[in-house]
Coordinates of C-alpha atoms and ligand atoms in Angstrom, one line a residue:
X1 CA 26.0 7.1 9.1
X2 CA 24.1 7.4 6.0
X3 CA 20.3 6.0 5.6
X4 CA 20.4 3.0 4.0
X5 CA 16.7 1.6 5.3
X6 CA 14.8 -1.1 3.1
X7 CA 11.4 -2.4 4.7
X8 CA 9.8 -5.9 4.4
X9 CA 5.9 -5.6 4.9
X10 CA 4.7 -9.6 5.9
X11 CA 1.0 -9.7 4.2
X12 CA 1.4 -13.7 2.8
X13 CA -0.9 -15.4 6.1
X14 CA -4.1 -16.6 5.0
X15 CA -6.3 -15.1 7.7
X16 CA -8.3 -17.8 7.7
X17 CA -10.1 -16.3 10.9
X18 CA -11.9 -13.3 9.5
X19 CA -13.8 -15.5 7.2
X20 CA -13.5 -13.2 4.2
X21 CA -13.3 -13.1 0.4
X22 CA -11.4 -10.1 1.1
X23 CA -7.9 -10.8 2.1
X24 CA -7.0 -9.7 5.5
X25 CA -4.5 -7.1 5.1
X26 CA -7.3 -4.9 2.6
X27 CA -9.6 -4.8 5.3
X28 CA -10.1 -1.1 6.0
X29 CA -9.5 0.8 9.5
X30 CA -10.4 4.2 9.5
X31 CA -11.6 3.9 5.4
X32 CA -7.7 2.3 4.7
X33 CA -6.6 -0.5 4.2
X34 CA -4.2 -2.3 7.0
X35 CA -1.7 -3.0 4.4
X36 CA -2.0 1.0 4.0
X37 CA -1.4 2.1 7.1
X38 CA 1.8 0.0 7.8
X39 CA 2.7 1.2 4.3
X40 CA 2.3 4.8 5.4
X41 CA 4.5 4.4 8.0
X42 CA 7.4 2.6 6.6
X43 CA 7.5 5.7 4.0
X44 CA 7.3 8.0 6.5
X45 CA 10.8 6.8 7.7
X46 CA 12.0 7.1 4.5
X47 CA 12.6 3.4 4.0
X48 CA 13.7 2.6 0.3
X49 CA 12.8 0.0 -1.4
X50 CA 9.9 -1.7 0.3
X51 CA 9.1 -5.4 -0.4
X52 CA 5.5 -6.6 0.5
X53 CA 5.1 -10.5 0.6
X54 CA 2.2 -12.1 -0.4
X55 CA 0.3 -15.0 -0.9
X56 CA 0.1 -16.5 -4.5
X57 CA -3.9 -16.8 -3.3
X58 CA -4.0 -13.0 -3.3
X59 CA -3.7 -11.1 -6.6
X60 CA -6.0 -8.5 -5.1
X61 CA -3.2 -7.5 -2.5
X62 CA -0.5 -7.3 -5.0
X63 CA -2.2 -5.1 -7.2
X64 CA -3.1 -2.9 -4.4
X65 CA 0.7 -3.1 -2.5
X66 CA 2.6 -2.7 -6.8
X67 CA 1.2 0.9 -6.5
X68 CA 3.6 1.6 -3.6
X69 CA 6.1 -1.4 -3.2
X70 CA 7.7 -4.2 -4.7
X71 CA 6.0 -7.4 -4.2
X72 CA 7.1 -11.0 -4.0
X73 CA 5.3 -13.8 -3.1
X74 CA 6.1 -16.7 -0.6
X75 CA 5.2 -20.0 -2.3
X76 CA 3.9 -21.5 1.1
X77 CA 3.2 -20.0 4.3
X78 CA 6.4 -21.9 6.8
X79 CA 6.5 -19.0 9.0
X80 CA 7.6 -15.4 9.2
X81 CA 11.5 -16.3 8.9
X82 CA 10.4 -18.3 5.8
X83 CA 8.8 -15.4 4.8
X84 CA 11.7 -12.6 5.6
X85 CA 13.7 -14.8 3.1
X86 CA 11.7 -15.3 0.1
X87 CA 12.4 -11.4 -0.8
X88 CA 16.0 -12.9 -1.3
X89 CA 15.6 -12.0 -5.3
X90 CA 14.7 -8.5 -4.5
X91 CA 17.1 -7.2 -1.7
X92 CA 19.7 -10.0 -1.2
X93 CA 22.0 -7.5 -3.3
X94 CA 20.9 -4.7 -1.4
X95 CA 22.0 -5.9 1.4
X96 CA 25.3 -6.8 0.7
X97 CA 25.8 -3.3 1.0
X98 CA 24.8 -2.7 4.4
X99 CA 22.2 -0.8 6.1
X100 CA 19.2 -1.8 8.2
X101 CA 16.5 -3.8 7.4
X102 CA 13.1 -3.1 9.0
X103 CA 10.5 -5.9 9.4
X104 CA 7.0 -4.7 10.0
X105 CA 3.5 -7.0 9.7
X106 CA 1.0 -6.0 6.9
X107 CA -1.6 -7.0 9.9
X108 CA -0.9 -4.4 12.5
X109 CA -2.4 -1.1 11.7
X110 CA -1.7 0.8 14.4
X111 CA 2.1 0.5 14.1
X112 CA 3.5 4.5 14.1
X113 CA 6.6 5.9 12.5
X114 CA 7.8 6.8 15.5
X115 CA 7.8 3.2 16.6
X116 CA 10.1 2.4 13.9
X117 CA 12.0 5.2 13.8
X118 CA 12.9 4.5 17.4
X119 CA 14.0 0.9 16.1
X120 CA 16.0 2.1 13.7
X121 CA 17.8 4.7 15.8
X122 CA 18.6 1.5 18.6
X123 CA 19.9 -0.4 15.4
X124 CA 22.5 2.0 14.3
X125 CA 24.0 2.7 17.8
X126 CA 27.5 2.4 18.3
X127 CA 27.6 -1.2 19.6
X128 CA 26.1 -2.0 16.4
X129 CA 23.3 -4.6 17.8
X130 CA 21.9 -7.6 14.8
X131 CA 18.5 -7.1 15.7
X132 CA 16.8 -4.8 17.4
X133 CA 12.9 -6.0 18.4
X134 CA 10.4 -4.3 19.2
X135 CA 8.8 -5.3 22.7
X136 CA 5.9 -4.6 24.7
X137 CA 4.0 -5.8 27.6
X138 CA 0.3 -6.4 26.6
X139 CA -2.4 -6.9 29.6
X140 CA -2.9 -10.8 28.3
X141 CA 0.5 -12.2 26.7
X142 CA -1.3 -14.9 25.3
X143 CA 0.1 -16.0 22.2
X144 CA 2.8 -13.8 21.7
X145 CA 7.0 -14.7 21.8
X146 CA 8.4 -14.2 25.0
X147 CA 11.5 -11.9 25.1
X148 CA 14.3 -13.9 27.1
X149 CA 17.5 -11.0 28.6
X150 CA 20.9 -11.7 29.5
X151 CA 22.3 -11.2 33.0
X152 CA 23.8 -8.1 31.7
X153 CA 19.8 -6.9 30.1
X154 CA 20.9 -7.4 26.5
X155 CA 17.7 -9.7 24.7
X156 CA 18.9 -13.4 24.3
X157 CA 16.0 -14.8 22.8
X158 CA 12.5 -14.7 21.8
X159 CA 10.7 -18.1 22.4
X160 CA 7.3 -18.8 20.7
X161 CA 4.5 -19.7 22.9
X162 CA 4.7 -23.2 21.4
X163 CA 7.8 -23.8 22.7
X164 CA 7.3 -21.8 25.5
X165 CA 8.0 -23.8 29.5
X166 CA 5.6 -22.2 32.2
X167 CA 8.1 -20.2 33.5
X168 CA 8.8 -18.5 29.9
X169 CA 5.0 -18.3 29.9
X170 CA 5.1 -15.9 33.3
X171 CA 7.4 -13.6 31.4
X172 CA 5.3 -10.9 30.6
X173 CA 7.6 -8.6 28.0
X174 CA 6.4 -9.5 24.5
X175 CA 7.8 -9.9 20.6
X176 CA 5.5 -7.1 18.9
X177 CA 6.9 -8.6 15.5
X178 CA 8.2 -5.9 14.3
X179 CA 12.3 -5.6 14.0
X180 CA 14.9 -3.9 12.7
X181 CA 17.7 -6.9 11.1
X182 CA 21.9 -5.6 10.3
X183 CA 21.3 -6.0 6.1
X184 CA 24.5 -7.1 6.0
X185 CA 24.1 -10.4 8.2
X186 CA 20.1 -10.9 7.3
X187 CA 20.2 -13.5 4.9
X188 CA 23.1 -15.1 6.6
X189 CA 21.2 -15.4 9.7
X190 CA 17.3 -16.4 7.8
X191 CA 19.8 -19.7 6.1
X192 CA 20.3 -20.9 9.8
X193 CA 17.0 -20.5 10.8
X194 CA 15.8 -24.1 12.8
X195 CA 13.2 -26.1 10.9
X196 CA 10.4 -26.2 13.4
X197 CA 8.1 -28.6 11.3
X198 CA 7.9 -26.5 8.5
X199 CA 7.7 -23.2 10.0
X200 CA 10.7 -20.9 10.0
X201 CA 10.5 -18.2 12.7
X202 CA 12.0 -15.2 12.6
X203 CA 12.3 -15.0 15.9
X204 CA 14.9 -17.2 15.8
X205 CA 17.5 -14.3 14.7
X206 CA 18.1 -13.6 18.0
X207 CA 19.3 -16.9 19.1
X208 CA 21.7 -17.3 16.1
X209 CA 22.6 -13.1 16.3
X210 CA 24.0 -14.7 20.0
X211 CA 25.9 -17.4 18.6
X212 CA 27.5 -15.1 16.1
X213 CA 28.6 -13.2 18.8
X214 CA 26.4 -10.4 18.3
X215 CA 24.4 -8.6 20.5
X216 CA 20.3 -7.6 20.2
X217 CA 18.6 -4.9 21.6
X218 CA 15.0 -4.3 22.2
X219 CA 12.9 -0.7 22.1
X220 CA 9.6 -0.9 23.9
X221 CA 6.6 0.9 22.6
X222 CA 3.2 0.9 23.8
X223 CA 0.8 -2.2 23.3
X224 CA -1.7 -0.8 21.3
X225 CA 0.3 -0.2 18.0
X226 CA 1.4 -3.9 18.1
X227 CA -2.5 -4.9 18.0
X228 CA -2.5 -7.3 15.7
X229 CA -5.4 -8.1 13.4
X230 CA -6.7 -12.2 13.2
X231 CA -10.4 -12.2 13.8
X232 CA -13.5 -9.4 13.4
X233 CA -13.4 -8.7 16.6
X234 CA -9.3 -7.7 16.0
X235 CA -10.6 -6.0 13.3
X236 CA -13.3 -4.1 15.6
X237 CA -10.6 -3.1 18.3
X238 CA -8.0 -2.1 16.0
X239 CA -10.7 0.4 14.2
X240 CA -11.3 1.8 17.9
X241 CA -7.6 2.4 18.5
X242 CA -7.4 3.9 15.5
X243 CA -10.4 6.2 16.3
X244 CA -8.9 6.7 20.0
X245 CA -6.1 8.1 17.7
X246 CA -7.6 10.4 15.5
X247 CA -9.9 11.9 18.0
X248 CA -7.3 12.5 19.7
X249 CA -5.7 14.3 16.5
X250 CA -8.7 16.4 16.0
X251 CA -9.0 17.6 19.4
X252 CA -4.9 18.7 19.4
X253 CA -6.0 20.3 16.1
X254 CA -8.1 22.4 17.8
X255 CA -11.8 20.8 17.1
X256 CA -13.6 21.0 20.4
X257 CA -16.0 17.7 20.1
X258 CA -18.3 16.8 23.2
X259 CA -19.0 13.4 23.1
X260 CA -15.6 12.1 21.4
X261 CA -15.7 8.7 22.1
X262 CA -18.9 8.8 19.9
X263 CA -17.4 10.2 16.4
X264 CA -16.3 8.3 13.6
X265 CA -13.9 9.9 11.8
X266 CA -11.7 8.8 8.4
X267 CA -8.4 8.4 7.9
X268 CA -8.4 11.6 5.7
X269 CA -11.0 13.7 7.4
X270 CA -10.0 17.2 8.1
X271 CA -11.3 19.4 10.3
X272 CA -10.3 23.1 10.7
X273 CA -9.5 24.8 14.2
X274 CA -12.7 25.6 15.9
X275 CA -14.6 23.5 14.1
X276 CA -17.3 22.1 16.9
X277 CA -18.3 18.1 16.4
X278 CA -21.5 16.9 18.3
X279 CA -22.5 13.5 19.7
X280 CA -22.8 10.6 17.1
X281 CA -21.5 12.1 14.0
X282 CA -20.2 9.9 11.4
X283 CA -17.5 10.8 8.7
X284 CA -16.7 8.6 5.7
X285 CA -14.2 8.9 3.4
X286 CA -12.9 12.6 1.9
X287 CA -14.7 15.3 4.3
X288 CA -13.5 18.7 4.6
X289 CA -14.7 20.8 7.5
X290 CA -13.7 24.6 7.6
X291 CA -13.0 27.1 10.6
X292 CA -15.4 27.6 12.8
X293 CA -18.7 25.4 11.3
X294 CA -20.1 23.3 13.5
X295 CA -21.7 19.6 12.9
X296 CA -24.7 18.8 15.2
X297 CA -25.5 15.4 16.7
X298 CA -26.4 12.9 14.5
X299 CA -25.2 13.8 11.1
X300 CA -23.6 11.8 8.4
X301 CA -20.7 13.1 5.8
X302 CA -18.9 12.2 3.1
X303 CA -16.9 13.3 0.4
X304 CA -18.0 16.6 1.2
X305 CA -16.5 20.3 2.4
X306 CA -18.1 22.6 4.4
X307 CA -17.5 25.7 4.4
X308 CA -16.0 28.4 7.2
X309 CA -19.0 28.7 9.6
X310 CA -21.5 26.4 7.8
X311 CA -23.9 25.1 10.4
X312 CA -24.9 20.9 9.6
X313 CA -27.7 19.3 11.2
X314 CA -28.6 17.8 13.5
X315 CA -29.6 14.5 11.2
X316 CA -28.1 15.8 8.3
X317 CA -26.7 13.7 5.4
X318 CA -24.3 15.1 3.4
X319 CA -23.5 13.2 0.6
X320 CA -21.0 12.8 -2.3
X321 CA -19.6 15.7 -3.9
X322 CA -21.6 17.9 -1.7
X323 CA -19.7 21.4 -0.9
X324 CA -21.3 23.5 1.3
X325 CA -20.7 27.6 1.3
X326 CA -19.4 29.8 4.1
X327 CA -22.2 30.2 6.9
X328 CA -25.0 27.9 5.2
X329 CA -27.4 25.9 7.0
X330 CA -28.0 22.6 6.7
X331 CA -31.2 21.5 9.1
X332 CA -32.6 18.4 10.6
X333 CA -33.3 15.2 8.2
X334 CA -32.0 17.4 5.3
X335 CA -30.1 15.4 2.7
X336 CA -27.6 17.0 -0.2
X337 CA -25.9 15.4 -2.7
X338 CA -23.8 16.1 -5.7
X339 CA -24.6 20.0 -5.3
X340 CA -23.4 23.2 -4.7
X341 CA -24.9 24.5 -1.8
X342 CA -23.5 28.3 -1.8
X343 CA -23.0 31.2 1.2
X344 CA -25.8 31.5 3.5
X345 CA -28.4 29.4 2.1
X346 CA -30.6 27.7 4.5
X347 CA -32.2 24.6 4.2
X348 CA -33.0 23.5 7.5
X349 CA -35.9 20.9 7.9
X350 CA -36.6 17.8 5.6
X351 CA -35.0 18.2 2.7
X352 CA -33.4 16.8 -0.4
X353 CA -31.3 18.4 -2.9
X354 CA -29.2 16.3 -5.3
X355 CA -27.8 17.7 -8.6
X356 CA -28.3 20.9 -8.6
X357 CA -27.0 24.3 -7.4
X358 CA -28.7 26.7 -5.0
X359 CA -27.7 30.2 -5.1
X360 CA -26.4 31.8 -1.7
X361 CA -29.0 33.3 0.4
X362 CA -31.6 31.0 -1.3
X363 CA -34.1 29.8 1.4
X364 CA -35.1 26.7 0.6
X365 CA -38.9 25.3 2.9
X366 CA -39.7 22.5 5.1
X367 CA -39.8 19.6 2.7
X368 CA -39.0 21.5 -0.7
X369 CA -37.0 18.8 -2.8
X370 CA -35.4 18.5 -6.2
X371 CA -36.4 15.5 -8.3
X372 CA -33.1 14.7 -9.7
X373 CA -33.9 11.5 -11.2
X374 CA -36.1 11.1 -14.1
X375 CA -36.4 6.8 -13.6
X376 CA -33.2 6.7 -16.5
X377 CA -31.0 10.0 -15.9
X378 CA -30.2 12.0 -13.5
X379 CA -30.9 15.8 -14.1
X380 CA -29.9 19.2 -13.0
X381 CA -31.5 22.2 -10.8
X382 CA -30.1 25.3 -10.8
X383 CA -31.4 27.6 -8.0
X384 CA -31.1 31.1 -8.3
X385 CA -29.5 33.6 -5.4
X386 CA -31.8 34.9 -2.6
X387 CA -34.8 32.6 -4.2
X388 CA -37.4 31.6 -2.2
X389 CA -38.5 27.6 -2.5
X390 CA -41.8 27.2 0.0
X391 CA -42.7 24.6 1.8
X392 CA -42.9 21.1 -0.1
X393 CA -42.2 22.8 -3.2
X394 CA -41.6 20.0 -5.6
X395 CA -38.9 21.1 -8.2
X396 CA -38.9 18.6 -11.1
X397 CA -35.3 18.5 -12.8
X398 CA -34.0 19.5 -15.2
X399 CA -34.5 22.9 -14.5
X400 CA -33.6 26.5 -13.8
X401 CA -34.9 29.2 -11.0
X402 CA -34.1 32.0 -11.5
X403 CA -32.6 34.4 -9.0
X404 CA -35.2 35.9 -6.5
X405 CA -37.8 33.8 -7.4
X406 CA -40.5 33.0 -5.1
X407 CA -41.6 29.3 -5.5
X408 CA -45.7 29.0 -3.6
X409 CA -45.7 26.4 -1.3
X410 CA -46.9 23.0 -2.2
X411 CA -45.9 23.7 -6.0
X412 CA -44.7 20.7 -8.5
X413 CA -42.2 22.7 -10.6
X414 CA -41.9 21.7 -13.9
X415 CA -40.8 24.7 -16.0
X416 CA -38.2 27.2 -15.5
X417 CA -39.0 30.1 -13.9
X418 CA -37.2 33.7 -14.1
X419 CA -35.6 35.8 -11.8
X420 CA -37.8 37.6 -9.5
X421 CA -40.9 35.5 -10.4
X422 CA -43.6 33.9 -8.6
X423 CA -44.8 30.8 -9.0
X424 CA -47.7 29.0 -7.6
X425 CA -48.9 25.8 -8.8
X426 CA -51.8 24.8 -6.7
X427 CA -55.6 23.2 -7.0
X428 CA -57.7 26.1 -6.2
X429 CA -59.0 26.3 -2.7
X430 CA -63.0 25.9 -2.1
X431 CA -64.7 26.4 0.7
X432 CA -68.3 24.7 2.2
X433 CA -69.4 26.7 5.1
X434 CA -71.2 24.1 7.7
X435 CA -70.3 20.8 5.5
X436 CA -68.3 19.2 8.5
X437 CA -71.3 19.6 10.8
X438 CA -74.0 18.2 8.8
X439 CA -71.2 15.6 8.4
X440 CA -71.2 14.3 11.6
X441 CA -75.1 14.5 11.8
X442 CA -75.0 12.0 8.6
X443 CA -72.5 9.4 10.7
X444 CA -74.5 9.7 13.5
X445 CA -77.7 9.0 11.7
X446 CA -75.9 5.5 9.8
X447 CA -74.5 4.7 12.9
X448 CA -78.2 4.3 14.7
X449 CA -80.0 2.6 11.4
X450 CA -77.1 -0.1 11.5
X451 CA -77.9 -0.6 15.5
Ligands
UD1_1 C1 4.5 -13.4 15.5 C2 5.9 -13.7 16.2 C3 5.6 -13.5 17.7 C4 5.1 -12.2 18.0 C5 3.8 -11.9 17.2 C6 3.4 -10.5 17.4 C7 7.1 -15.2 14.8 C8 7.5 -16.6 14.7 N1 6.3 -15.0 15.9 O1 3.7 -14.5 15.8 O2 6.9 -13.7 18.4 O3 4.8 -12.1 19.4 O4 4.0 -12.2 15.8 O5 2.2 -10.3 16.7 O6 7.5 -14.4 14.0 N2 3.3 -14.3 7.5 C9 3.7 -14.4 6.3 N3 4.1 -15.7 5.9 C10 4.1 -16.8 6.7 C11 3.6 -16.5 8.1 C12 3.2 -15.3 8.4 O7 3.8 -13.5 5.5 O8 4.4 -17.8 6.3 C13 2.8 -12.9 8.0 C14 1.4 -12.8 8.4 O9 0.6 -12.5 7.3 C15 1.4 -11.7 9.4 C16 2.8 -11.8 10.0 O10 3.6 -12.6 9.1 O11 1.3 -10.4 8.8 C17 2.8 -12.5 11.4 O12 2.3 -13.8 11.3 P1 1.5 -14.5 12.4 O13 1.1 -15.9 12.0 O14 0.4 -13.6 12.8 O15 2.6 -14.6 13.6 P2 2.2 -14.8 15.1 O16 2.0 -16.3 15.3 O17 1.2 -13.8 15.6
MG2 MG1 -0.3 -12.6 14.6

């Protein structure tokens, strides 16, 4: 049977509960958004054409889900079954062909391909099921649909907790809210939907599926990619599923990490085999992290890429468009930004170097830092190879050091300075032998007058 999959991302709730400007479905897990994620996976099974539907409340989410979908929006919000047919315009005609329509929540993150791959593959079996759910049994039901079998196992219906007797409420297999619909009975099926006081239910598919003769199947997965997102704290426990995930990810990747449960990691963060993670390390958005380096407790990334070998705090900060060369060192409480840290430099206590270049094998002292920023622009150092910056050298941008150099401790930098040069800027030291002494013999002397 040929693939003929279209996908219907739900995004049009209000989510009222996360008391934000930000619609819900934007909020990010991981550094994406949740509307990204579920996007991700419904292309990942090749599903073509996808149909987000949103809120006429939320421009912001159909700019963001246009990039990668069609979008429609539902007038009001009367339910999910409401919602499923208000893409009528865009793939009512699509359907009339045939295939499989999968159904998928903009507000459940965690949701994997494999999940709906497994849906699809129940949906195209030989007894030809309508609907094919996707069920789960959480530790707390709580509000979700019930899923109702037949004597003979097939799913008979889904009842909604609202409607739900106690005995339905003891049932502990759950709607996840994801399912996979026959296209060519979908919009059939969403006409017959029951009013429940203006709020359509999908759910309700099964039911009239039944009465059509039809038969619906179920495919379990497990409860965490069915997490769905209502609150902060949803928002909170998704982000550590997701992080449970992509540790996990790492680790099968071949990163050895000690403390895991204490990393944060992004979406897009990649880390090379070998590549050794401490406790408490934090990486935003776009970090590289080559073979073999190794990122000490404490340390913050992002949009950086460290090089093969490249040693990174502890307490380091690597900021935006920072790359870091094979074997470099990158100490405690040493910030870099916006610079080209090359082979085998080492910068390893108290630090900051932002715009600028540092040849490889420079060395650069405790507490040597570039002024980038003149109060208006930001400007440039370039630091020659092998160079030598001492301790709290000052380098006032823009400017160029030139390879070997020696920079004297202590100096404020203003002009360039050529290759192999030294340069010392520095009071000149004087020296009082005996002053402290008759000092003290002065206080002491004050001290007894004031008595
Ligand atoms: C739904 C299911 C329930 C299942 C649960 C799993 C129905 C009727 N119930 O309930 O069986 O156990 O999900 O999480 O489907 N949405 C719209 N337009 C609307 C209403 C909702 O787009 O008019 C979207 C929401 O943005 C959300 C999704 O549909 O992404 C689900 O809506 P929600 O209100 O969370 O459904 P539940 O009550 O949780
Ligand atoms: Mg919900």
């Amino acid at each position: 049977m040929s693939e003929r999959i279209a996908a219907i991302i739900l995004a049009a709730g209000m989510g009222t509960r996360m008391k934000s400007a930000l619609p819900k479905v934007l909020h990010p897990v991981a550094g994406k958004s949740m509307l990204e994620w579920v996007l991700d996976a419904v292309v990942d099974i090749n599903a073509e054409p996808i149909v987000v539907v949103t809120s006429p409340a939320h421009k912001f989410v159909r700019e963001v889900a246009s990039k990668r979908a069609v979008v429609t929006v539902q007038d009001s919000p009367l339910g999910t079954g409401h919602a499923v047919l208000s893409t009528a315009n865009e793939l009512e005609d699509w359907c009339s062909c045939g295939g499989t329509v999968l159904v998928c929540f903009g507000d459940t993150p965690m949701i994997s391909s494999h999940s709906l791959s497994n849906l699809i593959i129940a949906r195209k079996k030989i007894d030809n099921p309508a609907v094919v759910v996707l069920g789960f049994e959480p530790e707390d039901p709580a509000l979700y649909g019930r899923l109702l079998f037949a004597p003979d196992g097939t799913l008979e219906r889904i009842i909604e907790v609202r409607d739900a007797t106690p005995r339905v409420l003891s049932i502990k297999k759950c709607n996840g809210g994801a399912m996979a619909i026959d296209a060519s009975v979908m919009f059939d099926m969403l006409r017959q939907i029951n009013d429940k006081t203006n709020n359509f239910y999908l759910t309700d598919l099964v039911r009239i599926a039944r009465l059509a003769g039809r038969y619906c199947d179920v495919v379990n997965c497990n409860p965490v990619e069915t997490q769905g997102v209502d609150s902060r704290i949803g928002l909170a426990r998704a982000e550590n599923a997701m992080q449970v995930r992509l540790r996990a990810l790492a680790m099968d990747g071949g990163v050895t990490m000690n403390a895991p449960d204490t990393v944060f990691l992004s979406h897009d963060t990649k880390l090379a085999q070998d590549v050794t993670v401490g406790p408490h390390v934090v990486f935003g958005l776009k970090v590289v992290v080559e073979q073999g380096a190794q990122i000490y407790a404490f340390s913050h990334l992002e949009n950086a890429h460290v090089n093969v070998g490249a040693s990174i705090g502890p307490y380091a900060r690597l900021r935006s468009g920072t790359r870091i060369g094979a074997s470099a060192h990158i100490g405690n409480f040493v910030e870099v930004k916006n610079a080209e840290i090359e082979s085998s430099v080492k910068a390893n206590h108290l630090s900051y170097i932002g715009d600028a270049r540092v040849g490889s094998a420079a060395n650069i002292g405790a507490g040597a830092i570039t002024c980038n920023y003149d109060g208006i622009n930001k400007q440039y150092t370039n630091i020659g190879a092998e160079s030598f910056i001492g301790s709290n050298a000052v380098l006032i941008a823009p400017l160029m050091i030139g390879d070997g150099a020696v920079i004297g401790a202590g100096s404020a930098v203003t002009s360039n300075v050529n290759n192999d040069e030294l340069l010392v800027v520095r009071g000149k030291s004087k020296t009082i032998p005996g002053w402290g002494k008759r000092l003290r013999k002065r206080h002491v002397i004050n001290k007894k007058t004031k008595d």
